[in-house]
C-alpha positions as MATLAB code, in Angstrom:
seq = 'MSSTETLARPAVTPAATPARRRRRRHPWVTGVALSVGALATAFPFAWMIVSALKPRRESMAYPPHLLPQQLTLQYFTQLVRQLDFGRYLLNTLAVVLISMVGLLLMAMAGYGFAKFTFRGKEPIFFLVLTTMMIPVQVTMIPTYLILNGLGLTNTLVGIALPTLVSAFGVFLFRQFMTTIPTEVIEAARIDGAGEGRIFARIVLPMSRPILAVQVVLTFITGWNSFLWPLVIASDQNLYTLSVGIALLNQQVATNPSLQMAAASLMVVPVLVVFVVFQRHIVQGFALSGLK';
ca = [
      60.156  -37.907   37.479;
      60.114  -34.126   37.713;
      57.078  -32.129   38.650;
      57.134  -30.430   35.214;
      56.878  -33.780   33.433;
      54.026  -34.772   35.736;
      52.067  -31.619   34.932;
      52.733  -31.921   31.168;
      51.381  -35.469   31.017;
      47.710  -35.472   29.927;
      45.266  -36.502   32.588;
      43.731  -39.958   32.087;
      40.357  -40.738   33.544;
      40.446  -44.317   34.860;
      36.721  -44.883   34.224;
      36.675  -43.340   30.728;
      39.605  -45.227   29.213;
      38.129  -48.782   29.397;
      34.802  -47.552   27.967;
      36.629  -45.905   25.100;
      38.578  -49.097   24.478;
      35.372  -51.165   24.435;
      33.849  -48.822   21.841;
      36.948  -49.211   19.674;
      36.823  -53.010   19.949;
      33.086  -53.304   19.262;
      32.021  -50.439   16.992;
      29.036  -52.522   15.840;
      27.473  -52.073   19.299;
      27.177  -48.342   18.704;
      25.819  -48.964   15.222;
      23.198  -51.417   16.464;
      22.106  -49.074   19.276;
      21.780  -46.126   16.871;
      19.902  -48.267   14.344;
      17.420  -49.460   16.976;
      16.867  -45.888   18.131;
      16.389  -44.661   14.567;
      13.881  -47.424   13.780;
      11.924  -46.786   16.991;
      11.805  -43.071   16.188;
      10.822  -43.509   12.540;
       8.265  -46.308   13.065;
       5.277  -44.056   14.005;
       5.923  -41.874   10.962;
       6.221  -44.915    8.682;
       3.040  -46.397   10.204;
       1.191  -43.142    9.521;
       2.226  -43.144    5.835;
       1.421  -46.845    5.357;
      -1.963  -46.538    7.093;
      -2.891  -43.604    4.845;
      -2.438  -45.894    1.835;
      -4.616  -48.707    3.236;
      -8.347  -49.171    2.634;
     -10.521  -48.555    5.685;
     -11.142  -52.251    6.314;
      -7.379  -52.930    6.430;
      -6.616  -50.009    8.737;
      -9.269  -51.275   11.198;
      -8.298  -54.961   10.919;
      -7.149  -56.840   14.014;
      -4.428  -57.971   14.277;
      -3.110  -55.102   12.169;
      -1.134  -55.736    9.004;
       2.193  -53.981    8.685;
       2.010  -53.506    4.910;
      -1.134  -52.720    2.904;
      -2.525  -55.517    0.751;
      -4.272  -53.043   -1.529;
      -2.798  -49.588   -2.055;
      -5.182  -46.670   -2.459;
      -4.925  -42.886   -2.708;
      -8.639  -42.204   -2.382;
      -8.361  -40.607    1.062;
      -5.899  -37.969   -0.140;
      -8.269  -36.983   -2.938;
     -11.237  -37.130   -0.561;
      -9.537  -34.645    1.756;
      -9.036  -32.132   -1.036;
     -12.338  -32.563   -2.914;
     -14.993  -33.332   -0.318;
     -13.853  -32.034    3.057;
     -12.805  -28.534    4.154;
      -9.127  -29.435    4.089;
      -8.302  -26.643    1.617;
      -9.917  -24.013    3.835;
      -8.072  -25.276    6.916;
      -4.818  -25.237    4.947;
      -5.321  -21.598    3.899;
      -6.174  -20.608    7.485;
      -3.022  -22.302    8.760;
      -0.859  -20.601    6.127;
      -2.393  -17.226    7.047;
      -1.647  -17.806   10.740;
       1.938  -18.789    9.902;
       2.470  -15.689    7.729;
       1.100  -13.380   10.439;
       3.344  -15.087   13.004;
       6.378  -14.443   10.781;
       5.955  -10.704   11.417;
       6.954  -11.421   15.004;
      10.432  -12.453   13.837;
      11.305   -8.823   13.177;
      10.008   -7.754   16.598;
      11.937  -10.498   18.399;
      15.104   -9.634   16.445;
      14.784   -5.967   17.416;
      14.265   -6.895   21.077;
      17.228   -9.280   21.040;
      19.419   -6.626   19.406;
      18.428   -4.113   22.061;
      19.261   -6.461   24.926;
      22.526   -7.544   23.295;
      24.074   -4.284   22.119;
      22.459   -1.398   24.005;
      22.854   -0.214   27.572;
      19.867    1.378   29.280;
      18.398    1.704   32.747;
      16.643   -1.426   33.940;
      18.054   -3.583   31.161;
      18.891   -6.587   33.335;
      15.606   -6.600   35.342;
      13.580   -6.290   32.138;
      15.471   -9.159   30.525;
      14.999  -11.223   33.687;
      11.266  -10.448   33.528;
      11.202  -11.637   29.905;
      12.909  -14.889   30.896;
      10.485  -15.338   33.793;
       7.553  -15.456   31.395;
       9.031  -18.679   29.988;
       8.221  -20.377   33.289;
       4.485  -19.605   33.051;
       2.430  -22.307   31.299;
       0.406  -21.184   28.321;
      -2.783  -22.556   29.882;
      -2.427  -20.096   32.797;
      -2.430  -17.032   30.530;
      -5.059  -18.357   28.142;
      -8.107  -16.849   29.870;
      -6.590  -13.342   30.383;
      -5.390  -13.379   26.774;
      -8.874  -14.326   25.599;
     -10.456  -11.502   27.622;
      -7.984   -8.958   26.204;
      -8.547  -10.060   22.619;
     -12.295  -10.126   23.203;
     -12.108   -6.534   24.421;
     -10.228   -5.609   21.249;
     -12.788   -7.360   19.083;
     -10.231   -9.851   17.744;
     -11.934  -13.060   18.786;
     -13.047  -15.295   15.946;
     -10.422  -13.783   13.611;
      -7.182  -15.102   12.127;
      -5.297  -12.148   13.641;
      -6.598  -13.128   17.075;
      -5.402  -16.691   16.504;
      -1.889  -15.594   15.517;
      -1.416  -12.622   17.856;
      -0.583  -14.483   21.148;
       2.295  -16.334   19.456;
       3.621  -13.273   17.648;
       6.488  -12.741   20.132;
       7.970  -15.345   22.457;
      10.438  -14.938   25.299;
      12.423  -17.907   24.028;
      12.797  -16.227   20.644;
      14.008  -12.978   22.223;
      16.451  -15.004   24.311;
      17.841  -16.815   21.242;
      18.265  -13.554   19.306;
      19.945  -11.915   22.276;
      22.364  -14.811   22.781;
      23.332  -14.868   19.119;
      23.661  -11.098   18.687;
      26.063  -10.832   21.592;
      28.539  -12.687   19.333;
      28.352   -9.942   16.668;
      31.488   -7.747   17.006;
      30.622   -4.391   18.518;
      33.466   -2.860   16.501;
      31.542   -3.470   13.293;
      28.519   -1.592   14.638;
      30.667    1.256   15.948;
      32.428    1.554   12.586;
      29.054    1.833   10.848;
      27.994    4.592   13.277;
      31.228    6.485   12.612;
      30.509    6.243    8.883;
      27.171    7.945    9.507;
      24.781    4.992    9.329;
      21.616    5.300   11.384;
      20.435    2.672   13.855;
      17.735    1.427   11.515;
      20.190    1.019    8.661;
      22.722   -0.750   10.907;
      20.037   -3.166   12.057;
      18.710   -3.858    8.561;
      21.976   -3.897    6.593;
      24.463   -5.308    9.132;
      22.848   -7.012   12.121;
      20.102   -8.946   10.340;
      22.370  -10.326    7.555;
      24.911  -11.446   10.164;
      22.085  -13.104   12.140;
      21.047  -15.365    9.273;
      21.603  -18.664   11.187;
      19.430  -17.690   14.146;
      16.824  -16.232   11.771;
      16.641  -19.646   10.099;
      16.125  -21.276   13.495;
      13.351  -18.859   14.356;
      11.687  -19.302   10.967;
      11.483  -23.049   11.570;
      10.292  -22.702   15.180;
       7.677  -20.085   14.222;
       6.493  -22.193   11.315;
       6.123  -25.298   13.494;
       4.314  -23.348   16.219;
       1.828  -21.798   13.803;
       1.416  -24.968   11.779;
       0.665  -27.159   14.807;
      -1.490  -24.651   16.710;
      -4.489  -26.520   18.081;
      -5.742  -25.501   21.511;
      -5.781  -21.712   21.059;
      -7.609  -21.750   17.674;
     -10.111  -24.154   19.206;
     -10.722  -21.735   22.094;
     -10.853  -18.398   20.308;
     -12.558  -19.390   17.033;
     -16.213  -20.381   17.183;
     -16.573  -20.385   13.394;
     -15.352  -23.640   11.838;
     -14.310  -21.704    8.743;
     -11.445  -20.236   10.817;
     -10.111  -23.513   12.171;
      -6.520  -24.558   11.466;
      -5.344  -27.894   10.123;
      -4.826  -29.436   13.565;
      -8.358  -28.598   14.619;
      -9.699  -29.697   11.248;
      -8.086  -33.116   11.564;
      -9.627  -33.483   15.026;
     -13.030  -32.679   13.496;
     -12.747  -35.426   10.900;
     -14.343  -37.826   13.363;
     -17.372  -35.529   13.535;
     -17.671  -34.838    9.811;
     -17.375  -38.467    8.707;
     -17.526  -41.875   10.345;
     -14.402  -43.101   12.111;
     -11.838  -43.749    9.400;
      -8.216  -44.191   10.528;
      -6.971  -44.168    6.920;
      -8.553  -40.761    6.298;
      -7.095  -39.354    9.499;
      -3.655  -40.736    8.677;
      -3.863  -39.205    5.197;
      -4.661  -35.813    6.735;
      -1.827  -36.179    9.239;
       0.580  -37.109    6.428;
      -0.333  -34.035    4.411;
       0.152  -31.929    7.526;
       3.601  -33.331    8.338;
       5.118  -33.022    4.853;
       5.502  -29.180    4.854;
       7.231  -29.312    8.254;
       9.736  -31.859    6.942;
      10.383  -29.754    3.839;
      11.045  -26.626    5.926;
      13.336  -28.566    8.253;
      15.342  -30.088    5.383;
      15.743  -26.696    3.685;
      16.962  -24.955    6.848;
      18.743  -27.913    8.485;
      22.280  -26.570    8.041;
      21.348  -23.127    9.365;
      19.458  -24.656   12.310;
      22.486  -26.589   13.567;
      24.740  -23.570   13.065;
      22.305  -21.230   14.779;
      21.877  -23.403   17.868;
      25.651  -23.952   18.112;
      26.505  -20.256   17.854;
      23.788  -19.230   20.303;
      25.187  -21.613   22.929;
      22.238  -24.050   22.860;
      22.569  -27.730   21.939;
];
């Protein structure tokens, strides 16, 4: 056998070939494993929905019943009519909308790091990445003191401001925008387009997948915000949904069905946003090099 034939023959991994053969012989093993994983993942969500439809006596029964014996929707109506759920929902939507403004700032920062050359670019980007290593709890007190000095405590702007820009978001935008051909930007400059017009008319439309990813991440962050609103807002009228659900135990007697109903209403918008942007999310993570 010649050396050329030896090099042309594809390399075979001794350990990988038997495993691949076993998967081909028993494809049901993979199916069973995936089914078990899917059921284990979906069971808490299904339990939350089922418990929200149970009367209080059934949700507190021991041993617990898997399916409700008497379906009821009274806790969903109770949330809307009697409790402050509507106010918490509006506060959460306001925080999410304010946080969406940060998408434009993160996109501009990512575009600058990806396509511009300036002094100190690499150290500044390294400093931005370093902030990802600092836990949020460490910066919570300095952030509170700064916002208190600005008079933004106990306001919706103060709740949304710390999450307006994230280092991870800048990193994602930068990674994606490095894949945009520089020739396209140079051609636009030759045609007389300004930097603002290039960013708005060329860069942002080509960054649609990573924008979808950031919309979902920003929405989830604002929607699930709990600790920071609890710290900075002393007025219960400014609490978000997460904090409001935690307060249900104080406003009414312990009622697992009511809490599960509130949690169900809180999860549904996140699922809708994820389903709408699912295709763009997968594409955005793949093109930005993250999986």
